[in-house]
Coordinates of C-alpha atoms in Angstrom, one line a residue:
Chain A
M1 CA 60.6 -21.3 -21.2
A2 CA 60.5 -18.1 -23.2
S3 CA 62.7 -19.6 -25.8
Q4 CA 60.1 -22.3 -26.4
G5 CA 57.6 -19.7 -27.3
M6 CA 55.7 -19.8 -24.0
H7 CA 54.8 -16.5 -22.5
S8 CA 55.8 -15.8 -18.9
P9 CA 52.8 -16.4 -16.6
V10 CA 53.2 -13.0 -15.1
E11 CA 53.3 -11.2 -18.4
Q12 CA 49.5 -10.8 -18.1
F13 CA 50.0 -8.5 -15.1
E14 CA 51.9 -5.9 -17.2
I15 CA 50.6 -2.4 -17.2
K16 CA 50.3 -1.1 -20.8
P17 CA 49.5 2.6 -21.3
L18 CA 46.6 3.2 -23.7
I19 CA 46.6 7.0 -23.4
E20 CA 49.8 8.7 -22.3
L21 CA 49.3 11.3 -19.7
T22 CA 51.5 13.2 -17.2
A23 CA 50.6 15.6 -14.4
G24 CA 53.0 17.3 -12.0
G25 CA 55.9 15.0 -13.0
Y26 CA 53.8 11.9 -12.4
D27 CA 52.9 9.4 -15.2
I28 CA 49.2 9.1 -14.9
S29 CA 48.6 7.4 -18.2
F30 CA 45.2 5.7 -18.8
T31 CA 46.3 2.1 -18.9
N32 CA 44.8 -1.4 -19.4
S33 CA 44.3 -1.5 -15.6
S34 CA 42.5 1.8 -15.7
L35 CA 40.3 0.6 -18.6
F36 CA 39.1 -2.4 -16.6
M37 CA 38.4 -0.3 -13.5
L38 CA 36.3 1.9 -15.8
L39 CA 34.6 -1.2 -17.3
A40 CA 33.9 -2.6 -13.8
I41 CA 32.1 0.6 -12.8
A42 CA 30.5 1.1 -16.2
V43 CA 29.2 -2.5 -16.6
S44 CA 27.9 -2.7 -13.1
G45 CA 26.4 0.8 -13.4
V46 CA 24.7 0.0 -16.7
F47 CA 23.5 -3.4 -15.4
L48 CA 22.1 -1.9 -12.2
V49 CA 20.4 1.1 -13.8
T50 CA 19.0 -1.0 -16.7
A51 CA 17.7 -3.7 -14.3
M52 CA 16.0 -1.1 -12.0
R53 CA 14.7 1.2 -14.7
Q54 CA 11.1 -0.2 -14.6
G55 CA 11.2 -0.7 -10.8
E56 CA 8.5 -3.3 -11.0
L57 CA 6.6 -4.5 -8.1
V58 CA 7.2 -8.1 -9.2
P59 CA 10.8 -8.2 -10.3
G60 CA 12.0 -9.9 -13.5
R61 CA 15.3 -11.8 -13.7
M62 CA 17.5 -8.7 -14.2
Q63 CA 15.8 -6.7 -11.5
G64 CA 15.8 -9.7 -9.2
A65 CA 19.6 -10.0 -9.6
A66 CA 20.1 -6.3 -9.0
E67 CA 17.9 -6.4 -5.9
M68 CA 19.6 -9.5 -4.6
M69 CA 23.0 -7.8 -4.8
Y70 CA 21.6 -4.8 -3.0
E71 CA 20.0 -7.0 -0.3
F72 CA 23.1 -9.0 0.1
V73 CA 25.2 -6.0 0.9
A74 CA 22.5 -4.4 2.9
D75 CA 22.2 -7.5 5.1
M76 CA 26.0 -7.6 5.4
V77 CA 26.0 -4.0 6.7
R78 CA 23.0 -4.6 8.9
S79 CA 24.3 -7.7 10.6
N80 CA 27.9 -6.6 10.9
V81 CA 27.6 -2.8 11.6
G82 CA 24.1 -2.3 12.7
S83 CA 21.8 0.7 12.0
E84 CA 24.7 3.2 12.3
G85 CA 26.2 1.6 9.2
R86 CA 23.4 2.9 7.1
A87 CA 25.4 6.1 6.3
Y88 CA 28.3 4.0 4.9
F89 CA 26.1 1.7 2.9
P90 CA 26.7 3.4 -0.5
F91 CA 30.5 3.1 0.0
I92 CA 30.3 -0.5 1.0
F93 CA 28.0 -1.3 -1.9
T94 CA 30.3 0.5 -4.4
L95 CA 33.3 -1.4 -2.9
F96 CA 31.6 -4.8 -3.3
V97 CA 30.3 -4.1 -6.8
F98 CA 33.6 -2.7 -7.9
L99 CA 35.6 -5.7 -6.6
L100 CA 33.1 -8.3 -7.8
F101 CA 32.9 -6.9 -11.3
G102 CA 36.6 -6.3 -11.4
N103 CA 37.4 -9.8 -10.4
M104 CA 34.8 -11.4 -12.7
L105 CA 35.7 -9.3 -15.8
G106 CA 39.3 -10.2 -15.1
L107 CA 38.4 -13.9 -15.7
I108 CA 37.5 -13.2 -19.3
P109 CA 40.4 -14.2 -21.6
Y110 CA 42.5 -11.3 -22.8
S111 CA 41.0 -9.0 -20.2
Y112 CA 42.9 -7.4 -17.3
T113 CA 42.4 -8.0 -13.6
F114 CA 43.2 -4.7 -11.8
T115 CA 42.7 -6.4 -8.4
S116 CA 45.9 -8.4 -9.1
Q117 CA 47.7 -5.1 -8.6
I118 CA 49.0 -4.8 -5.1
I119 CA 49.0 -1.0 -5.3
V120 CA 45.2 -1.0 -6.1
T121 CA 44.2 -3.4 -3.3
F122 CA 46.6 -1.7 -0.9
F123 CA 45.3 1.7 -1.7
M124 CA 41.7 0.6 -1.1
A125 CA 42.7 -1.2 2.1
A126 CA 44.6 1.8 3.3
F127 CA 41.7 4.1 2.5
V128 CA 39.4 1.8 4.5
F129 CA 41.9 1.7 7.4
V130 CA 42.5 5.4 7.5
G131 CA 38.8 6.0 7.1
V132 CA 37.6 3.8 9.9
T133 CA 40.4 5.2 12.2
V134 CA 39.3 8.7 11.5
I135 CA 35.6 7.7 12.1
A136 CA 36.6 6.1 15.4
L137 CA 38.6 9.1 16.5
F138 CA 35.8 11.5 15.6
K139 CA 33.2 9.4 17.4
H140 CA 35.0 8.3 20.5
G141 CA 37.9 10.9 20.8
L142 CA 40.7 9.7 23.1
H143 CA 38.5 6.9 24.4
F144 CA 39.2 5.2 21.0
F145 CA 42.6 4.1 22.5
S146 CA 40.8 1.9 25.0
F147 CA 40.2 -0.3 21.9
F148 CA 43.8 -1.5 22.3
V149 CA 43.2 -2.7 25.9
P150 CA 41.3 -5.9 26.0
A151 CA 38.6 -5.9 28.7
G152 CA 39.0 -8.3 31.6
A153 CA 42.6 -9.2 31.0
P154 CA 45.0 -9.7 34.0
K155 CA 47.0 -6.5 34.8
V156 CA 50.3 -8.2 34.3
L157 CA 49.5 -9.1 30.7
I158 CA 48.1 -5.8 29.7
P159 CA 51.3 -4.2 28.3
F160 CA 51.9 -7.3 26.1
L161 CA 48.3 -7.4 25.0
I162 CA 48.5 -3.7 24.0
V163 CA 51.5 -4.3 21.9
I164 CA 49.7 -7.3 20.2
E165 CA 46.5 -5.3 19.7
V166 CA 48.4 -2.4 18.2
I167 CA 50.3 -4.6 15.8
S168 CA 47.2 -6.5 14.8
Y169 CA 45.4 -3.2 14.2
F170 CA 48.1 -1.8 11.9
V171 CA 48.5 -5.1 10.1
R172 CA 44.9 -4.9 9.0
P173 CA 45.4 -2.9 5.8
V174 CA 48.3 -5.2 4.8
S175 CA 46.4 -8.4 5.4
L176 CA 43.3 -7.0 3.7
S177 CA 45.2 -5.9 0.6
V178 CA 47.5 -8.9 0.3
R179 CA 44.7 -11.4 0.7
L180 CA 42.9 -10.1 -2.4
F181 CA 46.1 -9.4 -4.4
A182 CA 47.7 -12.8 -3.6
N183 CA 44.5 -14.7 -4.5
M184 CA 44.2 -12.9 -7.8
L185 CA 47.9 -13.2 -8.6
A186 CA 48.1 -16.9 -7.7
G187 CA 44.8 -17.8 -9.5
H188 CA 45.6 -16.0 -12.7
T189 CA 49.2 -17.2 -12.7
M190 CA 48.0 -20.8 -12.3
L191 CA 45.4 -20.4 -15.1
K192 CA 48.1 -19.0 -17.4
V193 CA 50.6 -21.9 -16.5
F194 CA 48.0 -24.6 -17.3
A195 CA 46.8 -22.8 -20.5
G196 CA 50.4 -22.4 -21.6
L197 CA 51.1 -26.1 -20.9
A198 CA 48.1 -27.2 -22.9
V199 CA 49.2 -25.0 -25.9
M200 CA 52.8 -26.2 -25.6
I201 CA 52.0 -29.9 -25.5
S202 CA 49.5 -29.6 -28.4
G203 CA 52.3 -27.9 -30.4
A204 CA 54.3 -31.1 -30.2
G205 CA 52.0 -32.7 -32.8
G206 CA 51.1 -36.3 -33.4
I207 CA 49.9 -38.6 -30.7
A208 CA 51.6 -36.4 -28.1
M209 CA 48.8 -33.8 -28.7
A210 CA 46.4 -36.0 -26.7
G211 CA 48.6 -35.2 -23.6
S212 CA 47.4 -31.6 -23.8
L213 CA 44.0 -32.8 -22.7
L214 CA 45.1 -33.2 -19.1
P215 CA 46.2 -29.5 -18.5
F216 CA 43.2 -28.4 -20.5
L217 CA 40.8 -30.3 -18.2
A218 CA 42.6 -28.9 -15.2
L219 CA 42.2 -25.5 -16.7
I220 CA 38.5 -25.9 -16.9
G221 CA 38.3 -27.0 -13.3
L222 CA 40.6 -24.1 -12.2
T223 CA 38.5 -21.6 -14.1
G224 CA 35.4 -22.7 -12.1
L225 CA 37.4 -22.4 -8.9
E226 CA 38.6 -18.9 -9.9
V227 CA 35.0 -17.8 -10.4
L228 CA 34.3 -18.9 -6.9
V229 CA 37.5 -17.1 -5.6
A230 CA 36.6 -14.0 -7.5
A231 CA 33.2 -13.7 -5.8
L232 CA 34.5 -14.9 -2.5
Q233 CA 37.4 -12.4 -2.3
A234 CA 35.1 -9.5 -3.2
Y235 CA 32.9 -10.7 -0.3
V236 CA 35.8 -11.1 2.1
F237 CA 37.2 -7.7 1.4
T238 CA 33.7 -6.2 1.8
I239 CA 32.8 -8.0 5.0
L240 CA 36.2 -7.2 6.6
T241 CA 35.6 -3.6 5.8
C242 CA 32.2 -3.9 7.6
M243 CA 33.8 -5.4 10.6
Y244 CA 36.5 -2.7 10.8
L245 CA 33.8 -0.1 10.5
N246 CA 31.8 -1.9 13.3
D247 CA 34.9 -1.8 15.5
A248 CA 35.3 1.9 14.8
L249 CA 31.7 2.7 15.6
H250 CA 31.2 0.5 18.6
L251 CA 34.8 -0.2 19.8
H252 CA 34.6 -3.6 21.5
Chain B
M1 CA 64.4 -5.9 -7.8
V2 CA 64.7 -4.4 -4.3
C3 CA 67.5 -2.1 -5.5
K4 CA 65.3 -0.9 -8.4
M5 CA 62.5 -0.2 -6.0
G6 CA 65.0 1.8 -3.9
T7 CA 66.1 4.1 -6.7
D8 CA 62.7 4.7 -8.0
M9 CA 61.5 5.5 -4.5
A10 CA 63.6 8.5 -4.4
K11 CA 61.3 10.0 -7.1
S12 CA 58.4 10.4 -4.8
G13 CA 57.9 10.6 -1.1
M14 CA 54.4 9.3 -1.4
M15 CA 55.6 6.1 -3.1
R16 CA 58.2 5.6 -0.5
C17 CA 55.6 5.8 2.2
L18 CA 53.3 3.3 0.5
A19 CA 56.2 0.9 -0.4
L20 CA 57.4 0.9 3.3
V21 CA 54.0 0.0 4.6
T22 CA 53.4 -2.7 2.0
G23 CA 57.0 -4.0 2.4
T24 CA 56.1 -6.5 5.1
G25 CA 53.2 -7.9 3.2
L26 CA 55.0 -8.0 0.0
S27 CA 58.2 -9.7 0.9
L28 CA 56.6 -13.0 0.4
A29 CA 55.0 -12.1 -2.9
V30 CA 58.3 -10.6 -4.1
T31 CA 60.2 -13.9 -3.6
G32 CA 57.3 -15.8 -5.2
G33 CA 57.2 -13.4 -8.1
Q34 CA 60.9 -13.6 -8.7
A35 CA 60.7 -17.4 -8.7
L36 CA 57.9 -17.3 -11.2
A37 CA 59.4 -14.7 -13.5
A38 CA 62.3 -16.9 -14.6
G39 CA 64.6 -15.8 -17.4
P40 CA 67.1 -12.9 -17.6
S41 CA 64.9 -10.7 -19.8
E42 CA 62.1 -10.7 -17.3
P43 CA 62.2 -7.8 -14.8
G44 CA 60.0 -9.6 -12.2
L45 CA 56.5 -9.1 -11.1
P46 CA 55.0 -6.2 -13.1
Q47 CA 53.0 -5.3 -9.9
L48 CA 56.2 -4.2 -8.2
D49 CA 57.1 -1.7 -10.9
I50 CA 56.3 1.4 -8.9
S51 CA 56.5 3.7 -12.0
T52 CA 53.0 2.4 -12.8
W53 CA 51.7 3.2 -9.3
P54 CA 50.8 6.9 -9.6
S55 CA 48.7 6.2 -12.7
Q56 CA 46.9 3.3 -11.0
I57 CA 46.2 5.3 -7.8
F58 CA 45.0 8.3 -9.8
W59 CA 42.6 6.3 -12.0
L60 CA 41.4 4.2 -9.0
V61 CA 40.5 7.4 -7.1
V62 CA 38.9 9.0 -10.1
I63 CA 36.9 5.9 -11.3
F64 CA 36.0 4.7 -7.8
G65 CA 34.9 8.2 -6.9
V66 CA 32.7 8.5 -10.0
G67 CA 31.4 5.0 -9.2
Y68 CA 30.7 6.0 -5.6
V69 CA 28.7 9.1 -6.7
M70 CA 26.8 7.0 -9.2
M71 CA 25.9 4.3 -6.7
A72 CA 25.1 6.8 -3.9
K73 CA 23.0 9.2 -6.0
V74 CA 21.4 7.0 -8.5
V75 CA 21.6 3.2 -8.0
T76 CA 21.1 2.6 -4.3
P77 CA 18.3 5.2 -3.8
K78 CA 16.5 3.7 -6.8
I79 CA 16.8 0.1 -5.5
G80 CA 16.0 1.2 -2.0
T81 CA 12.8 3.0 -3.1
V82 CA 11.6 0.0 -5.1
L83 CA 12.2 -2.3 -2.2
E84 CA 10.6 0.1 0.2
D85 CA 7.5 0.6 -2.1
R86 CA 7.2 -3.2 -2.3
R87 CA 7.4 -3.6 1.4
T88 CA 4.7 -0.9 2.1
R89 CA 2.5 -2.3 -0.7
L90 CA 2.8 -5.8 0.7
D91 CA 2.2 -4.7 4.3
G92 CA -0.8 -2.7 3.0
D93 CA -2.2 -5.6 1.0
L94 CA -1.7 -7.9 3.9
G95 CA -3.5 -5.5 6.2
K96 CA -6.3 -5.3 3.7
A97 CA -6.5 -9.0 3.4
R98 CA -6.6 -9.4 7.2
E99 CA -9.4 -6.8 7.4
A100 CA -11.3 -8.5 4.6
S101 CA -10.9 -11.9 6.4
A102 CA -12.2 -10.4 9.7
E103 CA -15.1 -8.8 7.8
A104 CA -15.9 -12.2 6.2
A105 CA -15.8 -13.9 9.5
K106 CA -18.1 -11.3 11.0
I107 CA -20.6 -11.6 8.1
R108 CA -20.5 -15.4 8.4
A109 CA -21.2 -15.2 12.2
E110 CA -24.1 -12.8 11.5
Y111 CA -25.4 -15.1 8.8
E112 CA -25.2 -18.1 11.1
A113 CA -27.0 -16.2 13.8
D114 CA -29.7 -15.2 11.4
L115 CA -30.0 -18.7 10.2
E116 CA -30.3 -20.0 13.8
A117 CA -32.9 -17.4 14.6
A118 CA -34.9 -18.3 11.5
R119 CA -34.6 -22.0 12.4
N120 CA -35.9 -21.3 15.9
D121 CA -38.8 -19.2 14.5
A122 CA -39.7 -21.9 12.1
A123 CA -39.7 -24.5 14.8
A124 CA -41.8 -22.4 17.1
F125 CA -44.3 -21.6 14.3
A126 CA -44.5 -25.3 13.4
R127 CA -45.1 -26.2 17.0
Q128 CA -47.8 -23.5 17.3
A129 CA -49.5 -24.6 14.1
A130 CA -49.5 -28.2 15.2
A131 CA -51.0 -27.2 18.6
E132 CA -53.7 -25.2 16.9
A133 CA -54.5 -27.9 14.5
A134 CA -54.7 -30.4 17.3
E135 CA -57.1 -28.1 19.2
K136 CA -59.3 -27.6 16.2
A137 CA -59.4 -31.3 15.5
A138 CA -60.3 -31.9 19.1
A139 CA -63.1 -29.3 19.0
V140 CA -64.5 -30.7 15.7
E141 CA -64.4 -34.2 17.1
G142 CA -66.2 -33.2 20.3
K143 CA -68.9 -31.5 18.3
A144 CA -69.3 -34.5 16.1
D145 CA -69.4 -36.8 19.1
K146 CA -72.2 -34.7 20.7
K147 CA -74.2 -34.6 17.5
L148 CA -73.8 -38.3 17.1
A149 CA -74.8 -38.9 20.7
S150 CA -77.9 -36.8 20.3
K151 CA -78.8 -38.5 17.1
V152 CA -78.3 -41.9 18.7
A153 CA -80.4 -40.8 21.7
S154 CA -83.3 -39.6 19.5
A155 CA -83.1 -42.7 17.4
E156 CA -83.3 -44.9 20.5
K157 CA -86.2 -42.8 21.8
K158 CA -88.0 -43.2 18.5
L159 CA -87.3 -46.9 18.5
A160 CA -88.7 -47.2 22.0
E161 CA -91.8 -45.3 21.0
A162 CA -92.2 -47.4 17.8
K163 CA -91.8 -50.5 20.0
A164 CA -94.4 -49.3 22.5
E165 CA -96.8 -48.5 19.7
A166 CA -96.1 -51.8 18.0
M167 CA -96.8 -53.5 21.3
E168 CA -100.1 -51.6 21.6
N169 CA -101.1 -52.4 18.1
L170 CA -100.1 -56.0 18.8
N171 CA -102.5 -56.2 21.7
T172 CA -105.4 -54.8 19.6
V173 CA -104.6 -57.2 16.8
A174 CA -104.5 -60.1 19.4
A175 CA -107.8 -59.1 20.9
E176 CA -109.5 -58.8 17.5
A177 CA -107.9 -62.1 16.5
A178 CA -109.1 -63.7 19.8
L179 CA -112.7 -62.3 19.2
D180 CA -112.7 -63.7 15.7
A181 CA -111.4 -67.0 17.0
V182 CA -114.0 -67.2 19.8
K183 CA -116.8 -66.3 17.4
G184 CA -115.7 -68.8 14.8
L185 CA -115.1 -71.7 17.3
T186 CA -118.0 -71.1 19.7
G187 CA -120.4 -68.8 17.9
L188 CA -120.5 -66.8 21.0
K189 CA -120.3 -63.2 20.8
A190 CA -117.7 -61.6 23.0
T191 CA -117.5 -58.0 23.4
K192 CA -114.5 -56.1 22.5
A193 CA -114.0 -54.8 26.0
Q194 CA -113.8 -58.4 27.3
A195 CA -111.3 -59.4 24.7
D196 CA -109.0 -56.4 25.4
K197 CA -109.1 -57.2 29.2
I198 CA -108.0 -60.7 28.6
V199 CA -105.3 -59.8 26.1
K200 CA -103.9 -57.2 28.5
A201 CA -103.9 -59.7 31.3
T202 CA -102.2 -62.3 29.2
A203 CA -99.6 -59.8 27.9
K204 CA -98.9 -58.8 31.5
A205 CA -98.5 -62.4 32.4
M206 CA -96.1 -63.0 29.5
A207 CA -94.1 -59.9 29.9
P208 CA -91.8 -61.2 32.6
Q209 CA -91.1 -64.3 30.5
E210 CA -90.1 -62.1 27.6
A211 CA -87.8 -60.2 29.7
N212 CA -86.0 -63.3 30.4

């Protein structure tokens, strides 16, 4: 494939250092991935601050969008965590906005999708996992471990159920991170494959060029799908975080 | 691929820890990535090059941290305040509207009560006026009737007197006419007294016939 001039579909995920940096023996270069993290926060921050600058009683389009985003996350926290979740709302909101803008910016051609990096999604998921576990231990103490014993189960089954519950609890960060990572990886790889196919066929010249229309049309459809996936996965990551937080605060 | 990960892992304990936990979730992605990354020059999925991990974690923590502070200190309080202000303002306005509506209903009720009272007053006044007018009319009519009756009575009296006088005069005229007739026919002279006596007697004799 490479010999025909087509780029590898996974080349887009390569990390390229923009500013070389090292600290304590670690390479902490500012990379294309870091740049798009920064852009996600900067674009969302500028958008939200600009939209709310007037703080009008009757919101305009921009302010309406900003408020809608706020209300969306606020409703999510309210309905999934309850009033105790209020303290964690800024974190949940930042998480949602960061992932949403990261995913969406990643769909712009030649940009970078940092959520397609397993280490990024895993670190966020691990942070959430450790965070909610610490919150649960602080709030409930040793009573927290009753979380692994399902209520009303027959006594014989309890040892098995505890094993299952413990496994499912520790799988949480893995499933949470892999879900987002795999969706971004698969989506962007697929986009690249179809785009590469269209370019390759059009390179054939003559009447064969018409054949490139098919992968091109598929690419348009897939792009629409990826916009949906980008928003949906940001939502899924955020709502699962809310649910884990709810478990930590209220156990079962 | 896995071998490369192993050698690199020796570099840092932290990386090893993360790689171990992600291992289960990644095994599927690794095989998929290797299948996709065909060609001998391709090292596999760039995501699994753990030499890039410290940088990504570092910048994720820094940038997400800055983003969190910005959202927590600037953005969410601002949006929250605007929404809260709107809510209180709307509640206030709704309350005011409800009050105004109640006030309007009260004023309307008062107005209608006033109107009803005025209507009743007017009706009573009209009734009273009609009664007074009827009374006055009756009084005037009674007076007129009385006056008329007295006039009729006096007129009848006068008529009777005139009739009686006329009858008296008629007797005198008849007596004189009779005297003249006696004198002319017979040449005898009759006295006035005789003539009167005869006329009266005749008139008396005729009166019952007249009455018939």
